[in-house]
Short mmCIF file of C-alpha atoms in Angstrom, two decimals:
data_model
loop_
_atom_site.label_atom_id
_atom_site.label_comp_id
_atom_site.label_asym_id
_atom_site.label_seq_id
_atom_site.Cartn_x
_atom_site.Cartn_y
_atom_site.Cartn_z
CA UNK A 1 0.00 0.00 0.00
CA UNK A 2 1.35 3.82 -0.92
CA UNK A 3 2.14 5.94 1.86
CA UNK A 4 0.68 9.67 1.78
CA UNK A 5 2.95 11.43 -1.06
CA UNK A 6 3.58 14.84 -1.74
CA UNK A 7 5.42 17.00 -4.30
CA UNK A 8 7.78 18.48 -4.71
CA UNK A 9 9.99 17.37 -2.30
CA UNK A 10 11.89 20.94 -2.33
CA UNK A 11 11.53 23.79 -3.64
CA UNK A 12 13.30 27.05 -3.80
CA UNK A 13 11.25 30.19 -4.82
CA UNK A 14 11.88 33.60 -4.50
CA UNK A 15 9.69 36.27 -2.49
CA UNK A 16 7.03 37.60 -3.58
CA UNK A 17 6.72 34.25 -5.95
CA UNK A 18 3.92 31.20 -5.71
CA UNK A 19 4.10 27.91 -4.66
CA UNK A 20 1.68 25.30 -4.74
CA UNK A 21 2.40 21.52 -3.02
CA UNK A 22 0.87 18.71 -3.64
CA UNK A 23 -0.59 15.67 -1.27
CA UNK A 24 -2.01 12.07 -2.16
CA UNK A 25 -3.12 10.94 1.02
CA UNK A 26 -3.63 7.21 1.37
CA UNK A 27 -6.40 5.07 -0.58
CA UNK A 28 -9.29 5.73 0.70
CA UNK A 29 -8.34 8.35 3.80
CA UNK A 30 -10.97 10.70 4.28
CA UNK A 31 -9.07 12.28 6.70
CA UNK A 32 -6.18 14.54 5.24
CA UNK A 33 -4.17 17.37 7.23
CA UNK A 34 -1.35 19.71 6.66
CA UNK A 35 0.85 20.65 8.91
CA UNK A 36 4.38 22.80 9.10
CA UNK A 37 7.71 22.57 10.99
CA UNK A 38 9.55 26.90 10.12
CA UNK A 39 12.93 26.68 11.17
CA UNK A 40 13.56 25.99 14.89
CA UNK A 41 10.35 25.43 15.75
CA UNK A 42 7.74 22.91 16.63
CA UNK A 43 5.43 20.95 14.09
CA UNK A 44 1.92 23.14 13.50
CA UNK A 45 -0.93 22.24 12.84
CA UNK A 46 -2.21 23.93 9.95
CA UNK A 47 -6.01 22.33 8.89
CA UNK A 48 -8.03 19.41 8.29
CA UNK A 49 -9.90 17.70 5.61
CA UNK A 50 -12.64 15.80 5.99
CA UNK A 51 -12.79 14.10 2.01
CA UNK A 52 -13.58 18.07 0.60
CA UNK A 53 -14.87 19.64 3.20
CA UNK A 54 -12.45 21.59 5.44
CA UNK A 55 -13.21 20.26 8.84
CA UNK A 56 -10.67 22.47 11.15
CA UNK A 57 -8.63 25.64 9.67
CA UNK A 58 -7.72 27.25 12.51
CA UNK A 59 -4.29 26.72 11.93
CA UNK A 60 -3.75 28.72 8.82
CA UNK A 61 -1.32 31.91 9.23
CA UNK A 62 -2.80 33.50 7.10
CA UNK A 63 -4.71 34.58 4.07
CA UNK A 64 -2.08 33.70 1.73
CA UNK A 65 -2.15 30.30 2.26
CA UNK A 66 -5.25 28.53 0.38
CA UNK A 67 -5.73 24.52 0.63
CA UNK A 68 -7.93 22.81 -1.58
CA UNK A 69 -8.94 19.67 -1.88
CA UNK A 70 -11.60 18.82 -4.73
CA UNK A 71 -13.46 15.61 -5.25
CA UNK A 72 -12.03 14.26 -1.57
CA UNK A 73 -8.63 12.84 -2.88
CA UNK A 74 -5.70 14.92 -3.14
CA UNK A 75 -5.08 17.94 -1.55
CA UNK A 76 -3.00 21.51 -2.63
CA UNK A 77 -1.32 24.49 -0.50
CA UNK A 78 -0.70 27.10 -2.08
CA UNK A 79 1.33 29.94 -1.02
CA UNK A 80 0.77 33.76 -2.73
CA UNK A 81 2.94 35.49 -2.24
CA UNK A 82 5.41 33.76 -0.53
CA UNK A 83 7.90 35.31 2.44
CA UNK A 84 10.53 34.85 3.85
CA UNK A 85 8.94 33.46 7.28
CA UNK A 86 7.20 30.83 5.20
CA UNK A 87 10.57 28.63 4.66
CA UNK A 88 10.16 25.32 6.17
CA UNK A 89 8.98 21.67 6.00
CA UNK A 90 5.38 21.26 5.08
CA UNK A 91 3.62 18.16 6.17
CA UNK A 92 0.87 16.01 4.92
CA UNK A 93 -0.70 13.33 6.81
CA UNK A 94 -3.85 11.64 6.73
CA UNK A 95 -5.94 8.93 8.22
CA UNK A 96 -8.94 7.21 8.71
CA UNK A 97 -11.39 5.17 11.04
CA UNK A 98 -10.58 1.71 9.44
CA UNK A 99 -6.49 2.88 10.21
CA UNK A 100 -7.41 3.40 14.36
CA UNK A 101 -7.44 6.84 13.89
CA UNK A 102 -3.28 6.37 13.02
CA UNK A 103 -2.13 9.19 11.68
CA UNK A 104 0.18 9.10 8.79
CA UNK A 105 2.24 11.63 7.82
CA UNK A 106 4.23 12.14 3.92
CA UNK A 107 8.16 13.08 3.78
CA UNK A 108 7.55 16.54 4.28
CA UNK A 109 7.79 19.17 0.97
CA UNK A 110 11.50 21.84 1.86
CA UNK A 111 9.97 24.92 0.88
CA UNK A 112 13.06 27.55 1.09
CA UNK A 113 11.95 31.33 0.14
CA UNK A 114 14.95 33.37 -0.64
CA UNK B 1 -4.25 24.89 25.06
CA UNK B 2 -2.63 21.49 25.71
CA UNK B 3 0.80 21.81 26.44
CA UNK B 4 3.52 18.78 25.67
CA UNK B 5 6.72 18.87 26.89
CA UNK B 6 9.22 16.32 25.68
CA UNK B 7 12.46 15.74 27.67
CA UNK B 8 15.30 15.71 27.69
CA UNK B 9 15.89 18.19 24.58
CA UNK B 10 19.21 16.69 23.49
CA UNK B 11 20.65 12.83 23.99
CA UNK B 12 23.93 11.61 23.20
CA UNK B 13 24.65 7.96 22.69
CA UNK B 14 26.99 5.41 22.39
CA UNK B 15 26.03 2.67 20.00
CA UNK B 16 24.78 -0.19 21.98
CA UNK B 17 22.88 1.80 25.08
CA UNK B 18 19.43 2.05 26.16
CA UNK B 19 17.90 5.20 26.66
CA UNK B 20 13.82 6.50 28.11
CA UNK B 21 12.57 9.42 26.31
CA UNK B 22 9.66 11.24 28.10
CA UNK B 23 7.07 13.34 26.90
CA UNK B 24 4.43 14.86 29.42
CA UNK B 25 0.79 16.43 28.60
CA UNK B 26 -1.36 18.69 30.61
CA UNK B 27 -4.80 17.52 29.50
CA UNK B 28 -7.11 14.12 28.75
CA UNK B 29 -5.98 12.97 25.28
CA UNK B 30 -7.39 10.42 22.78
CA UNK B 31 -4.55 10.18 20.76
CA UNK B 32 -1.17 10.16 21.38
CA UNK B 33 1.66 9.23 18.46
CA UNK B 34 5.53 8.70 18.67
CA UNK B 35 7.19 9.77 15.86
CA UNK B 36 11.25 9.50 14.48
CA UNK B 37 12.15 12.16 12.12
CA UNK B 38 15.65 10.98 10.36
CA UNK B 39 18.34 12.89 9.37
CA UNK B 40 16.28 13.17 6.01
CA UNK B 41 13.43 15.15 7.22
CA UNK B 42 10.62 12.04 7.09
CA UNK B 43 8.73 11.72 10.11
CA UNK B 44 8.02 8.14 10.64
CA UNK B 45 5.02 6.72 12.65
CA UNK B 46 6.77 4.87 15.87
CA UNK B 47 3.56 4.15 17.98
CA UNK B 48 -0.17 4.84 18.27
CA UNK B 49 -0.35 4.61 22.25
CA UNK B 50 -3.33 6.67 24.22
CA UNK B 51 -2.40 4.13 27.07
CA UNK B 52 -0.85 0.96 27.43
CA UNK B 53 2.58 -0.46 26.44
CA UNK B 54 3.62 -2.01 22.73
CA UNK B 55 6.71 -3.17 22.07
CA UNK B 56 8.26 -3.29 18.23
CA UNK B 57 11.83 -4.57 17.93
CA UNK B 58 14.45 -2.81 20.05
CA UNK B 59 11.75 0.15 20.67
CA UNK B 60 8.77 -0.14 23.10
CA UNK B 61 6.28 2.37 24.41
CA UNK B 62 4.03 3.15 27.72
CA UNK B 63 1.91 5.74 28.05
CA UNK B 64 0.01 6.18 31.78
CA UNK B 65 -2.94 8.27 30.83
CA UNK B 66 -4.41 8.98 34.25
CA UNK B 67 -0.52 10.54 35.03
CA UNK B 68 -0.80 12.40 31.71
CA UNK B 69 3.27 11.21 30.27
CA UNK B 70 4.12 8.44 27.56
CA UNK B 71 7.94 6.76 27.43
CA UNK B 72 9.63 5.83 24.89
CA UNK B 73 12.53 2.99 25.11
CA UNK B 74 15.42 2.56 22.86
CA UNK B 75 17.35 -0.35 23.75
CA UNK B 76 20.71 -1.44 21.98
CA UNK B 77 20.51 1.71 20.04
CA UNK B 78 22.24 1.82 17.01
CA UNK B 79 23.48 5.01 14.70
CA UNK B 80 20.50 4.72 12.67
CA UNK B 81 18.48 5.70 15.84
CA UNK B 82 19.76 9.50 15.47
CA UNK B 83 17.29 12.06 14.33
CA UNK B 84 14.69 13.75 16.44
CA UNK B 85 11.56 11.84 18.44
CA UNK B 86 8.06 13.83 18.82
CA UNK B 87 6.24 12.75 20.92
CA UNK B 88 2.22 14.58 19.77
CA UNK B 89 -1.33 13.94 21.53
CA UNK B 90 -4.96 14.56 20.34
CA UNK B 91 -6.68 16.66 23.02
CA UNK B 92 -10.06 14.73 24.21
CA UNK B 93 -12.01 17.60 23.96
CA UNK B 94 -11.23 18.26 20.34
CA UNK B 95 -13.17 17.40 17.80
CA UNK B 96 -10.92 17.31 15.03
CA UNK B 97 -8.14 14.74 14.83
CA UNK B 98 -5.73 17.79 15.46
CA UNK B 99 -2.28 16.39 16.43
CA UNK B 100 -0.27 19.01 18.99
CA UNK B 101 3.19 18.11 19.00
CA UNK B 102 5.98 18.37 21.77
CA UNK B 103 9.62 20.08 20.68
CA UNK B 104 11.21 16.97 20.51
CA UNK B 105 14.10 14.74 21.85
CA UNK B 106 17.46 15.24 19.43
CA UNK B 107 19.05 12.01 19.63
CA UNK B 108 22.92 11.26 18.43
CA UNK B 109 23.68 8.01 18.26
CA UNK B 110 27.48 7.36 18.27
CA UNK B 111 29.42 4.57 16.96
#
């Protein structure tokens, strides 16, 4: 079975320039999140998916950042425009009832604004 | 909010010790995950433990709910141990499946 994948696994934009990541949660895992680790830091919660519907966005800096995810399977974050505060690892985990509420999480996407 | 506190911040190891990670939580959780993430930034699923103990391999787990901390063993480590250990918990009263996460244990494993 395929973990929860995202793309890309870096990327290196400048200020003031868009980004938009990528998530495949698990077959069949209504449950998708994002979540963020900025340099020296702890791992934040950013929101939750429940299939399309965003169950919990309370975590989202701000109104730059817009997560979609249509038809319940993947998921995008997009960034625009991006700062300099926004460098960091980006998360994407997901889970479901059938998993014991486990939840997964992807390799991360490097996002590095310069 | 919750609060999880992980200790101790930083461990160095020689290859071949044990060593008891700790992570405390100040609230009722349903959810509470061990994670390793290696030198290569992936954050790997360890344990699902709200209470109990599991054991997998040379790592086992025990988290005392009604005490609100969770451990986290590491027998005969070995270099490929090294990275940094979160410990995160699901607060009870949430409804969302919102993982809070501790700061983490940095571990060095020597050889």
């Amino acid at each position: 079975e395929a973990g929860v994948t995202q793309f890309p696994s870096h990327s290196v934009i400048e200020k003031g320039q868009t980004v938009t990541l990528r998530c495949d949660p698990i077959s069949g895992h209504d449950n998708l999140y994002w979540y963020r680790r900025v340099m020296g830091k702890e791992i934040k919660f950013l929101l939750h998916f429940v299939k399309e519907s965003k169950q919990d966005e309370s975590g989202m800096p701000n109104n730059r950042f817009l997560a979609e995810r249509t038809g319940g399977t993947y998921s995008t974050l997009k960034v625009q425009p991006a700062e300099l505060e926004d460098s960091g690892v980006y998360f994407c985990a997901s889970s479901s009832q059938s998993s014991g509420n486990t939840i997964y999480f992807g390799e991360g996407s490097w996002l590095t604004v310069v | 909010g919750i609060q999880v506190e992980q200790s101790p911040p930083d461990l160095i190891l020689q290859e071949g010790a044990n060593s008891t990670l700790r992570c405390n939580f100040s609230d009722s959780v349903n959810n509470l995950q061990w994670f390793h993430q290696n030198p290569w930034g992936q954050l790997i699923n360890l344990f699902y433990i709200p209470s109990g103990t599991k054991q997998n391999g040379r790592l086992s787990a025990t988290t005392v709910a009604t005490e609100r901390y969770s451990l986290l063993y590491i027998s005969s480590s070995q270099t490929t141990d090294s990275g940094v250990y979160f410990c995160a918990v699901e607060r009870s009263m949430d409804s969302s499946y919102k993982l809070i996460f501790g700061s983490g244990t940095r571990l060095l494993v020597r050889p």
